[in-house]
Amino acid sequence: ENVDPQKTAFLLRKAWTLYSVTPLYRFHRARLRDYARLLSAFIAAEKQKGLAVEVGVELDIKVAVSSLADLRGSEQDQAAVLVQLSLRSPQRGSSRNSEDKLVWSGWFCSVYGDDLSENVPEDFTCLPLFLTHGAESYTSMVGSWFQKTFDCCFRRLAISPLNLSWMVAMWAGCKLDRAASAMELVFSMPCLSQPLDISYAIHPEDAKALWDTVQKTPGEITQEEVDVFMDCLYTHFHRHFKIHLSAAKLVKVSTAVASAHCDGIVKILHSQYLPGVLMLLTELAISQLQ
């Protein structure tokens, strides 16, 4: 449960795009270095094929594949797998030790993904949630290599307004030690000639106080409680602005714990809540696979 903040700091405050992934067939942890080499060769070949290579552009992509042992919920979970692509710095003159530039990261994880791993034959590895940060072109190359190599399938993971409202409720109730930023909900108004977004900001202490009045059993959340919480927010907004937010579509939520967009883009802001957020996202990924 306790994730070492040092080892996972690079996962925080970045916008990660979410995918769900079917179990990987014959994926062997002992071969991560081989996989890095093979993936590197695949990317070089794909780039060559595209021929959209400017003269003199450094093509040398270095691939690292490693295990993030810390990132899992239960004993059943497989350790997370991190894939990083860097541009090798051209070795000019004396700057031999100049840094490679990280251009893309992606990681597979499963945090309390037991529902999936229990029913899977032993040749398969379950890491249902895949998060990426970096150019779409790298995501698609890495994705196609994994799909070919491990007979798996990737799908973009969107987040429904219902799931966004769960996130708001769960994160509103979290205790944070430092001064937290406002909780913000963004709604898109349907059926208008011009697209209109409405942003609704709530002081974090007010949001927490409201959640505390709604929640009956600490540590447990029900759909009914989430509905009551959202209805209170809608009523308050309607009283002031005469707008029915319940008729709009919730598209984004931002809290001090994390922010999430309906397109499946998430930013995790607090290492303490990393496992909790990943558990929720793992659950969404699994439900999309089932």
Coordinates of C-alpha atoms in Angstrom, one line a residue:
E1 CA 0.0 0.0 0.0
N2 CA 2.8 2.4 0.8
V3 CA 4.4 3.6 -2.3
D4 CA 7.9 5.1 -2.0
P5 CA 7.4 8.8 -3.0
Q6 CA 11.0 9.0 -4.3
K7 CA 10.5 6.2 -6.8
T8 CA 7.2 7.5 -8.2
A9 CA 7.7 11.2 -8.1
F10 CA 8.1 11.3 -11.9
L11 CA 4.6 9.9 -12.3
L12 CA 3.0 13.0 -10.6
R13 CA 1.9 16.2 -12.2
K14 CA 2.0 14.9 -15.8
A15 CA -0.9 14.5 -18.1
W16 CA -1.3 10.7 -18.7
T17 CA -3.5 9.3 -21.5
L18 CA -5.3 6.1 -20.4
Y19 CA -5.7 2.8 -22.3
S20 CA -7.0 -0.6 -21.3
V21 CA -5.0 -3.6 -22.3
T22 CA -6.0 -7.2 -22.6
P23 CA -3.6 -9.7 -20.8
L24 CA -0.2 -10.1 -22.4
Y25 CA 0.6 -13.6 -23.7
R26 CA 4.0 -15.0 -22.8
F27 CA 5.4 -11.8 -21.3
H28 CA 8.5 -12.7 -19.2
R29 CA 9.8 -10.3 -16.7
A30 CA 13.3 -11.8 -17.0
R31 CA 13.5 -10.6 -20.6
L32 CA 12.9 -6.9 -20.1
R33 CA 16.3 -6.0 -21.6
D34 CA 15.6 -8.1 -24.6
Y35 CA 12.2 -6.4 -25.1
A36 CA 13.9 -3.0 -24.9
R37 CA 16.3 -4.0 -27.7
L38 CA 13.6 -5.5 -29.9
L39 CA 11.3 -2.5 -29.4
S40 CA 14.2 -0.2 -30.2
A41 CA 14.9 -2.0 -33.5
F42 CA 11.1 -1.9 -34.3
I43 CA 10.9 1.8 -33.8
A44 CA 14.0 2.4 -35.9
A45 CA 12.5 0.3 -38.7
E46 CA 9.2 2.1 -38.5
K47 CA 10.8 5.5 -38.7
Q48 CA 12.9 4.4 -41.7
K49 CA 9.7 3.1 -43.4
G50 CA 8.1 6.5 -42.9
L51 CA 11.0 8.1 -44.7
A52 CA 9.8 11.4 -43.3
V53 CA 13.3 11.8 -41.9
E54 CA 14.9 15.2 -42.3
V55 CA 18.6 15.0 -43.2
G56 CA 20.8 15.1 -40.1
V57 CA 18.0 14.5 -37.6
E58 CA 19.1 12.2 -34.8
L59 CA 17.1 9.0 -35.2
D60 CA 18.7 7.2 -32.4
I61 CA 16.0 6.3 -30.0
K62 CA 17.1 4.6 -26.8
V63 CA 14.5 2.3 -25.2
A64 CA 14.5 1.3 -21.5
V65 CA 12.0 -1.2 -20.1
S66 CA 12.0 -1.7 -16.3
S67 CA 9.9 -2.9 -13.5
L68 CA 8.3 -0.6 -10.9
A69 CA 7.9 -3.1 -8.1
D70 CA 6.4 -0.5 -5.7
L71 CA 3.3 0.1 -7.8
R72 CA 0.8 -2.6 -7.0
G73 CA -2.1 -3.1 -4.6
S74 CA -2.2 -6.7 -3.5
E75 CA 0.1 -9.7 -3.7
Q76 CA -1.8 -10.9 -6.8
D77 CA -1.0 -7.8 -8.7
Q78 CA 1.9 -7.9 -11.2
A79 CA 4.6 -5.2 -10.6
A80 CA 4.1 -2.3 -13.0
V81 CA 6.3 -2.2 -16.2
L82 CA 7.7 1.2 -17.3
V83 CA 8.7 1.9 -20.9
Q84 CA 10.8 5.0 -21.6
L85 CA 12.0 6.4 -25.0
S86 CA 14.9 8.9 -25.0
L87 CA 16.7 10.6 -27.9
R88 CA 20.4 9.8 -27.5
S89 CA 22.4 13.0 -27.4
P90 CA 24.9 13.3 -30.3
Q91 CA 28.3 12.6 -28.7
R92 CA 30.0 15.8 -29.7
G93 CA 33.5 16.6 -28.5
S94 CA 33.9 16.6 -24.7
S95 CA 30.2 16.5 -23.7
R96 CA 30.4 12.7 -23.4
N97 CA 28.1 12.7 -20.4
S98 CA 25.4 14.9 -21.8
E99 CA 21.9 13.7 -20.9
D100 CA 19.7 11.7 -23.2
K101 CA 16.4 13.5 -23.6
L102 CA 13.3 11.6 -22.5
V103 CA 10.7 12.0 -25.2
W104 CA 8.0 9.5 -24.2
S105 CA 7.0 7.3 -21.2
G106 CA 4.3 4.7 -20.8
W107 CA 3.6 2.2 -18.0
F108 CA 1.5 -0.8 -17.5
C109 CA 0.0 -1.4 -14.1
S110 CA -2.5 -3.2 -12.0
V111 CA -3.5 -2.0 -8.6
Y112 CA -6.0 -4.4 -7.0
G113 CA -6.8 -5.9 -10.4
D114 CA -7.6 -9.3 -8.8
D115 CA -11.0 -9.6 -10.7
L116 CA -9.0 -10.0 -13.9
S117 CA -6.0 -12.0 -12.8
E118 CA -8.0 -14.7 -11.0
N119 CA -9.5 -16.1 -14.2
V120 CA -6.5 -15.9 -16.5
P121 CA -4.5 -18.9 -17.7
E122 CA -0.9 -19.0 -16.4
D123 CA 0.8 -18.0 -19.7
F124 CA -0.8 -14.5 -19.4
T125 CA 0.2 -11.4 -17.5
C126 CA -2.5 -9.0 -16.4
L127 CA -1.6 -5.4 -16.5
P128 CA -4.9 -3.9 -17.6
L129 CA -4.1 -0.2 -17.3
F130 CA -1.7 1.5 -19.6
L131 CA -0.8 5.2 -19.2
T132 CA 1.2 7.3 -21.7
H133 CA 2.8 10.7 -21.8
G134 CA 4.4 11.9 -25.0
A135 CA 3.8 12.1 -28.8
E136 CA 0.9 10.0 -30.2
S137 CA 3.3 8.7 -32.9
Y138 CA 5.4 6.9 -30.2
T139 CA 2.3 5.6 -28.4
S140 CA 1.1 4.0 -31.6
M141 CA 4.5 2.4 -32.4
V142 CA 5.0 1.1 -28.9
G143 CA 1.3 -0.1 -28.9
S144 CA 1.7 -2.0 -32.2
W145 CA 4.9 -3.7 -31.1
F146 CA 3.3 -4.9 -27.8
Q147 CA 0.2 -6.0 -29.7
K148 CA 2.2 -8.0 -32.2
T149 CA 4.6 -9.4 -29.6
F150 CA 2.2 -10.3 -26.8
D151 CA -1.0 -10.8 -28.7
C152 CA -2.8 -8.2 -26.7
C153 CA -5.2 -5.3 -27.6
F154 CA -5.1 -1.7 -26.6
R155 CA -8.2 0.6 -26.3
R156 CA -8.4 4.2 -25.3
L157 CA -10.1 4.5 -21.9
A158 CA -12.7 7.2 -21.7
I159 CA -14.1 8.3 -18.3
S160 CA -17.9 8.7 -18.2
P161 CA -19.6 11.6 -16.4
L162 CA -20.8 9.1 -13.8
N163 CA -17.3 8.0 -13.1
L164 CA -16.1 11.6 -13.0
S165 CA -18.7 12.3 -10.3
W166 CA -17.4 9.4 -8.3
M167 CA -13.9 10.8 -8.5
V168 CA -15.1 14.2 -7.3
A169 CA -16.9 12.7 -4.3
M170 CA -14.0 10.4 -3.4
W171 CA -11.4 13.1 -3.7
A172 CA -13.4 15.8 -2.0
G173 CA -13.3 13.7 1.1
C174 CA -9.5 13.3 1.2
K175 CA -7.6 15.0 3.9
L176 CA -4.6 16.9 2.6
D177 CA -1.9 18.4 4.8
R178 CA -1.1 21.5 2.7
A179 CA -3.3 24.3 1.5
A180 CA -5.3 22.7 -1.3
S181 CA -6.3 24.3 -4.5
A182 CA -10.0 24.8 -5.3
M183 CA -12.0 21.9 -6.6
E184 CA -13.2 22.6 -10.1
L185 CA -15.9 20.9 -12.2
V186 CA -16.2 21.7 -15.9
F187 CA -19.5 21.1 -17.7
S188 CA -20.2 21.2 -21.4
M189 CA -23.7 22.5 -22.2
P190 CA -25.4 20.4 -24.9
C191 CA -27.6 21.5 -27.8
L192 CA -26.3 25.0 -28.2
S193 CA -25.3 26.6 -31.5
Q194 CA -22.0 27.6 -29.9
P195 CA -20.1 25.2 -27.6
L196 CA -20.2 26.5 -24.1
D197 CA -18.3 25.2 -21.1
I198 CA -19.2 26.2 -17.6
S199 CA -16.5 26.0 -14.9
Y200 CA -17.7 25.6 -11.3
A201 CA -15.1 26.1 -8.5
I202 CA -15.7 25.1 -4.9
H203 CA -13.5 25.8 -2.0
P204 CA -11.9 22.5 -0.9
E205 CA -12.9 22.9 2.7
D206 CA -16.5 23.5 1.7
A207 CA -16.4 20.5 -0.6
K208 CA -15.1 18.3 2.2
A209 CA -17.6 19.6 4.7
L210 CA -20.4 18.9 2.3
W211 CA -19.1 15.4 1.6
D212 CA -18.8 14.7 5.4
T213 CA -22.5 15.5 5.8
V214 CA -23.4 13.2 3.0
Q215 CA -21.2 10.2 3.7
K216 CA -22.7 7.7 6.1
T217 CA -19.9 5.1 6.5
P218 CA -16.4 6.5 6.4
G219 CA -14.2 4.6 4.0
E220 CA -17.2 3.4 2.0
I221 CA -19.0 5.2 -0.8
T222 CA -22.4 4.4 -2.4
Q223 CA -23.9 5.6 -5.6
E224 CA -26.7 7.2 -3.5
E225 CA -24.1 9.3 -1.6
V226 CA -22.4 10.4 -4.8
D227 CA -25.9 11.4 -6.3
V228 CA -26.8 13.4 -3.1
F229 CA -23.4 15.1 -3.2
M230 CA -23.7 16.1 -6.8
D231 CA -27.4 17.2 -6.4
C232 CA -26.3 19.5 -3.5
L233 CA -23.7 21.1 -5.8
Y234 CA -26.2 21.5 -8.6
T235 CA -28.9 23.0 -6.3
H236 CA -26.4 25.5 -4.9
F237 CA -25.3 26.5 -8.4
H238 CA -28.9 26.9 -9.6
R239 CA -29.8 29.1 -6.7
H240 CA -27.0 31.5 -7.7
F241 CA -27.0 31.3 -11.5
K242 CA -30.4 29.8 -12.5
I243 CA -28.6 27.2 -14.6
H244 CA -29.4 23.5 -14.3
L245 CA -26.1 21.8 -14.4
S246 CA -27.8 18.4 -14.2
A247 CA -28.7 18.9 -17.8
A248 CA -25.1 19.5 -18.8
K249 CA -22.4 17.0 -19.3
L250 CA -19.6 16.8 -16.7
V251 CA -16.4 16.7 -18.8
K252 CA -13.5 17.4 -16.3
V253 CA -12.9 17.4 -12.6
S254 CA -9.9 18.9 -10.8
T255 CA -9.1 18.4 -7.2
A256 CA -6.0 18.6 -5.0
V257 CA -5.7 14.8 -5.3
A258 CA -5.9 14.5 -9.1
S259 CA -7.6 15.9 -12.2
A260 CA -9.4 13.8 -14.8
H261 CA -10.9 14.6 -18.2
C262 CA -13.7 12.5 -19.9
D263 CA -11.3 11.9 -22.9
G264 CA -9.3 9.7 -20.5
I265 CA -6.5 12.0 -19.5
V266 CA -5.5 12.1 -15.9
K267 CA -3.0 14.0 -13.8
I268 CA -2.1 12.7 -10.3
L269 CA -1.0 15.4 -8.0
H270 CA -0.3 13.7 -4.6
S271 CA 1.9 10.7 -4.0
Q272 CA -0.1 9.7 -1.0
Y273 CA -3.2 9.1 -3.1
L274 CA -1.4 7.5 -6.1
P275 CA -2.5 3.9 -5.1
G276 CA -6.1 5.0 -4.6
V277 CA -6.3 6.8 -8.0
L278 CA -4.6 3.9 -9.8
M279 CA -7.0 1.4 -8.1
L280 CA -10.0 3.3 -9.5
L281 CA -8.4 3.5 -13.0
T282 CA -7.5 -0.2 -12.9
E283 CA -11.1 -0.9 -12.1
L284 CA -12.3 1.2 -15.1
A285 CA -9.8 -0.5 -17.4
I286 CA -11.0 -4.0 -16.3
S287 CA -14.6 -3.1 -16.7
Q288 CA -13.9 -2.0 -20.3
L289 CA -12.2 -5.4 -21.0
Q290 CA -15.0 -7.5 -19.6

